[in-house]
Short mmCIF file of C-alpha atoms in Angstrom, two decimals:
data_model
loop_
_atom_site.label_atom_id
_atom_site.label_comp_id
_atom_site.label_asym_id
_atom_site.label_seq_id
_atom_site.Cartn_x
_atom_site.Cartn_y
_atom_site.Cartn_z
CA MET A 29 0.00 0.00 0.00
CA LEU A 30 1.53 3.21 -1.24
CA LEU A 31 0.91 6.36 0.80
CA ILE A 32 1.13 9.32 -1.55
CA PRO A 33 1.60 12.81 -0.08
CA ALA A 34 -0.42 15.49 -1.84
CA ILE A 35 1.12 18.84 -2.70
CA ASP A 36 -1.68 21.19 -3.72
CA LEU A 37 -0.36 24.28 -5.49
CA LYS A 38 -2.06 27.67 -5.40
CA ASP A 39 -0.25 30.85 -6.44
CA GLY A 40 3.09 29.02 -6.14
CA HIS A 41 2.46 27.91 -2.55
CA CYS A 42 1.67 24.52 -1.03
CA VAL A 43 -1.87 24.70 0.38
CA ARG A 44 -4.82 22.51 1.41
CA LEU A 45 -8.46 23.22 0.67
CA LYS A 46 -11.54 22.11 2.51
CA GLN A 47 -13.98 20.39 0.13
CA GLY A 48 -12.44 22.05 -2.91
CA GLU A 49 -13.19 25.63 -1.82
CA MET A 50 -10.51 27.94 -3.28
CA GLY A 51 -11.41 30.60 -0.73
CA ASP A 52 -10.82 28.16 2.13
CA ALA A 53 -7.11 27.50 1.59
CA THR A 54 -4.54 26.94 4.33
CA VAL A 55 -0.96 27.71 3.25
CA PHE A 56 1.40 25.03 4.56
CA SER A 57 4.58 26.04 2.74
CA GLU A 58 5.93 28.87 0.61
CA ASP A 59 8.47 26.42 -0.87
CA PRO A 60 6.78 23.42 -2.56
CA ALA A 61 10.15 21.92 -3.69
CA ALA A 62 11.35 21.83 -0.08
CA MET A 63 8.05 20.23 0.90
CA ALA A 64 8.54 17.58 -1.82
CA ARG A 65 12.05 16.87 -0.48
CA HIS A 66 10.61 16.60 3.05
CA TRP A 67 8.17 13.84 2.05
CA VAL A 68 10.77 11.94 0.03
CA THR A 69 13.16 12.08 3.00
CA LEU A 70 10.39 10.56 5.14
CA GLY A 71 10.01 7.68 2.70
CA ALA A 72 7.44 8.77 0.10
CA ARG A 73 7.63 6.61 -3.03
CA ARG A 74 5.34 8.76 -5.16
CA LEU A 75 4.07 12.36 -5.02
CA HIS A 76 0.67 13.72 -6.02
CA LEU A 77 0.62 17.32 -7.28
CA VAL A 78 -2.51 19.35 -7.95
CA ASP A 79 -2.39 22.66 -9.81
CA LEU A 80 -5.42 24.30 -8.19
CA ASN A 81 -5.20 27.48 -10.26
CA GLY A 82 -4.83 25.28 -13.33
CA ALA A 83 -7.95 23.29 -12.48
CA PHE A 84 -10.00 26.47 -12.51
CA ALA A 85 -8.22 28.12 -15.46
CA GLY A 86 -8.25 25.01 -17.66
CA LYS A 87 -4.46 25.05 -18.17
CA PRO A 88 -1.45 24.66 -15.84
CA LYS A 89 -0.66 27.85 -13.92
CA ASN A 90 1.94 26.72 -11.36
CA GLU A 91 4.56 25.54 -13.83
CA ALA A 92 7.51 27.16 -12.03
CA ALA A 93 6.63 25.39 -8.76
CA ILE A 94 6.05 22.08 -10.59
CA LYS A 95 9.42 22.31 -12.36
CA ALA A 96 11.14 23.14 -9.07
CA ILE A 97 9.61 20.01 -7.49
CA LEU A 98 10.68 17.86 -10.46
CA ASN A 99 14.21 19.28 -10.32
CA GLU A 100 14.30 18.44 -6.62
CA VAL A 101 12.93 14.88 -6.58
CA GLY A 102 11.70 13.90 -10.05
CA ASP A 103 14.56 11.53 -10.85
CA GLU A 104 14.11 9.68 -7.53
CA ILE A 105 10.40 8.85 -7.45
CA PRO A 106 7.42 9.11 -9.82
CA VAL A 107 5.47 12.38 -9.65
CA GLN A 108 1.89 12.74 -10.89
CA LEU A 109 0.01 15.95 -11.67
CA GLY A 110 -3.63 16.90 -11.99
CA GLY A 111 -5.32 20.23 -12.61
CA GLY A 112 -5.89 21.97 -15.92
CA ILE A 113 -4.77 19.14 -18.20
CA ARG A 114 -7.15 19.52 -21.12
CA ASP A 115 -5.14 18.89 -24.32
CA LEU A 116 -2.46 16.61 -25.76
CA ASP A 117 0.14 19.39 -26.03
CA THR A 118 -0.10 19.99 -22.28
CA ILE A 119 0.36 16.27 -21.57
CA GLU A 120 3.40 16.13 -23.83
CA ARG A 121 4.93 19.16 -22.09
CA CYS A 122 4.25 17.66 -18.65
CA LEU A 123 5.90 14.35 -19.52
CA ASP A 124 8.85 16.12 -21.18
CA ASP A 125 9.34 18.09 -17.95
CA GLY A 126 9.71 14.82 -16.06
CA LEU A 127 6.25 14.00 -14.74
CA GLN A 128 5.53 10.27 -14.77
CA TYR A 129 1.73 10.50 -14.80
CA VAL A 130 -0.89 13.06 -15.72
CA ILE A 131 -4.29 12.98 -14.07
CA ILE A 132 -7.31 13.90 -16.15
CA GLY A 133 -10.48 14.70 -14.24
CA THR A 134 -13.25 16.95 -15.50
CA ALA A 135 -11.98 16.76 -19.10
CA ALA A 136 -12.28 12.95 -19.05
CA VAL A 137 -15.96 13.18 -18.12
CA LYS A 138 -16.85 16.08 -20.42
CA ASN A 139 -14.67 15.09 -23.36
CA PRO A 140 -14.10 11.32 -23.39
CA GLY A 141 -12.72 11.57 -26.95
CA PHE A 142 -9.79 13.58 -25.58
CA LEU A 143 -9.14 10.94 -22.92
CA HIS A 144 -9.24 8.20 -25.54
CA ASP A 145 -6.71 10.09 -27.68
CA ALA A 146 -4.49 10.74 -24.64
CA CYS A 147 -4.40 7.03 -23.71
CA GLY A 148 -3.48 6.20 -27.31
CA ALA A 149 -0.76 8.85 -27.56
CA PHE A 150 0.76 8.39 -24.08
CA PRO A 151 0.13 4.78 -22.97
CA GLY A 152 1.03 4.05 -19.37
CA HIS A 153 1.04 7.71 -18.36
CA VAL A 154 -2.65 8.63 -18.03
CA ILE A 155 -4.62 8.33 -14.79
CA VAL A 156 -8.23 9.43 -14.42
CA GLY A 157 -9.43 11.24 -11.32
CA LEU A 158 -13.07 10.56 -10.53
CA ASP A 159 -14.69 12.67 -7.84
CA ALA A 160 -17.99 11.30 -6.62
CA LYS A 161 -20.71 11.72 -4.05
CA ASP A 162 -23.30 9.00 -3.40
CA GLY A 163 -21.99 7.07 -6.41
CA LYS A 164 -22.43 9.94 -8.89
CA VAL A 165 -19.55 11.81 -10.55
CA ALA A 166 -18.93 15.53 -9.95
CA VAL A 167 -17.01 17.89 -12.27
CA ASP A 168 -15.68 21.46 -12.38
CA GLY A 169 -13.98 21.49 -9.01
CA TRP A 170 -16.92 19.58 -7.53
CA SER A 171 -19.30 22.45 -8.30
CA LYS A 172 -21.50 20.37 -10.63
CA MET A 173 -22.96 16.92 -10.11
CA THR A 174 -23.49 14.77 -13.21
CA GLY A 175 -25.82 11.84 -13.67
CA HIS A 176 -22.88 9.51 -14.44
CA ASP A 177 -22.50 6.42 -12.28
CA VAL A 178 -18.87 6.28 -11.08
CA ILE A 179 -18.45 2.53 -11.71
CA ASP A 180 -19.92 2.65 -15.23
CA LEU A 181 -17.67 5.56 -16.17
CA ALA A 182 -14.55 3.94 -14.65
CA LYS A 183 -15.17 0.74 -16.64
CA LYS A 184 -15.50 2.73 -19.85
CA PHE A 185 -12.21 4.54 -19.14
CA GLU A 186 -10.51 1.25 -18.27
CA ASP A 187 -11.38 0.07 -21.79
CA TYR A 188 -9.67 3.20 -23.17
CA GLY A 189 -6.42 2.10 -21.52
CA VAL A 190 -6.04 4.39 -18.51
CA GLU A 191 -3.33 3.37 -16.05
CA GLY A 192 -5.49 3.67 -12.93
CA ILE A 193 -8.30 5.57 -11.21
CA ILE A 194 -7.97 8.03 -8.36
CA TYR A 195 -11.27 7.90 -6.49
CA THR A 196 -12.21 10.82 -4.25
CA ASP A 197 -15.26 10.88 -2.05
CA ILE A 198 -15.91 14.61 -2.18
CA GLY A 199 -18.06 14.61 0.93
CA ARG A 200 -14.96 13.66 2.91
CA ASP A 201 -12.00 15.36 1.22
CA GLY A 202 -10.07 17.65 3.55
CA MET A 203 -12.52 16.93 6.36
CA LEU A 204 -10.48 14.24 8.20
CA THR A 205 -13.61 12.10 8.54
CA GLY A 206 -12.14 8.81 7.33
CA VAL A 207 -12.03 7.14 3.93
CA ASN A 208 -15.18 5.78 2.32
CA ILE A 209 -13.85 2.21 2.33
CA GLU A 210 -17.06 0.60 1.12
CA ALA A 211 -17.38 2.78 -2.00
CA THR A 212 -13.65 2.48 -2.79
CA VAL A 213 -13.74 -1.33 -2.55
CA LYS A 214 -16.89 -1.52 -4.66
CA LEU A 215 -15.17 0.46 -7.41
CA ALA A 216 -11.91 -1.53 -7.20
CA GLN A 217 -13.79 -4.83 -7.40
CA ALA A 218 -15.46 -3.74 -10.64
CA LEU A 219 -12.12 -2.91 -12.36
CA ARG A 220 -8.96 -4.66 -13.48
CA ILE A 221 -6.82 -1.51 -13.20
CA PRO A 222 -5.66 -0.25 -9.79
CA VAL A 223 -7.57 2.26 -7.71
CA ILE A 224 -5.95 4.94 -5.55
CA ALA A 225 -8.10 6.11 -2.64
CA SER A 226 -8.34 9.81 -1.90
CA GLY A 227 -10.27 12.02 0.46
CA GLY A 228 -10.78 11.86 4.19
CA ILE A 229 -7.71 10.01 5.51
CA ALA A 230 -7.53 11.03 9.15
CA SER A 231 -5.43 8.52 11.05
CA LEU A 232 -3.53 5.24 11.09
CA LYS A 233 -6.90 3.51 11.49
CA ASP A 234 -7.79 4.52 7.90
CA ILE A 235 -4.46 3.19 6.61
CA LYS A 236 -5.03 -0.14 8.37
CA ALA A 237 -8.56 -0.36 6.97
CA LEU A 238 -7.26 0.25 3.43
CA CYS A 239 -4.45 -2.30 3.83
CA ALA A 240 -7.04 -4.89 4.85
CA VAL A 241 -8.81 -4.50 1.48
CA GLN A 242 -5.86 -3.74 -0.80
CA SER A 243 -6.13 -7.19 -2.40
CA GLU A 244 -9.37 -5.98 -4.00
CA GLY A 245 -7.24 -3.73 -6.23
CA ILE A 246 -6.47 -0.69 -4.09
CA MET A 247 -2.81 0.17 -4.67
CA GLY A 248 -2.45 3.36 -2.68
CA ALA A 249 -3.94 6.29 -0.86
CA ILE A 250 -3.39 10.02 -1.27
CA THR A 251 -3.04 11.89 1.98
CA GLY A 252 -3.01 15.64 2.53
CA ARG A 253 -4.43 17.55 5.49
CA ALA A 254 -3.75 14.75 8.01
CA ILE A 255 0.01 14.71 7.35
CA TYR A 256 0.27 18.51 7.19
CA GLU A 257 -1.56 19.01 10.48
CA GLY A 258 0.35 16.21 12.22
CA LYS A 259 -2.70 13.98 12.76
CA LEU A 260 -0.91 11.25 10.78
CA ASP A 261 2.82 10.58 11.08
CA PHE A 262 3.72 9.88 7.44
CA LYS A 263 6.88 7.90 8.10
CA LYS A 264 5.20 5.67 10.70
CA ALA A 265 2.10 5.24 8.54
CA GLN A 266 4.08 4.09 5.48
CA ALA A 267 6.14 1.71 7.64
CA GLU A 268 2.93 0.29 9.14
CA ALA A 269 1.36 -0.06 5.68
CA ASP A 270 4.45 -1.91 4.42
CA LYS A 271 4.35 -4.25 7.43
CA LEU A 272 0.64 -5.00 7.01
CA SER A 273 1.00 -5.47 3.24
CA ALA A 274 3.86 -7.94 3.74
CA LYS A 275 1.84 -9.85 6.35
CA LEU A 276 -1.24 -10.03 4.11
CA SER A 277 0.71 -11.13 1.03
CA SER A 278 2.47 -13.92 2.95
CA SER A 279 -0.72 -15.25 4.56
#
């Protein structure tokens, strides 16, 4: 079970939002590259970047901060980026800069043809982020609910050739209320590609609960507010996850 620290970028700073509200941002660092180094030093094996300005503008806006992070740690561990990735040129530029994965969210739902083309042009590098509430997908920074069933949509995207799905329960993100294990497992069971859980991780209890069901196809979990506010000790949590994973795979 991979624990993936989130670095959310707004105006060049590392921040966290509550339930996707841009006006409700807490700045955790003025130096995102130093923050990236911090998590790698503590044992992170992948980083999750979100360009918050980019998500709202429809194109990457924190490129200087992203490049600084890649210069700092990009040759040591894979780095993935979401937010404002809406065309093939942007994907190509991201991968050329050293990103391992791009995450397509709203654009995948609104323009599945683009996602299909992206999977064809950049196989192995495209992840889809699906944000859902009560089993239905939300788009546009969670401001609009769609009628799409999250499992149906994920299966369609799996057929396109996406590398994995990041599943966020938007009722829980940034709220430290625990992961929606049941919904995450249900999605993972329906797919052959791996699922990464996101939203709501509050404590070691959540990590243990995810490790217990990882054999269903859950490869990792993105964690943000809990590790920034000290509610979850990242180093200890990853060590515990590794121990539990080893125990489960040997039993």
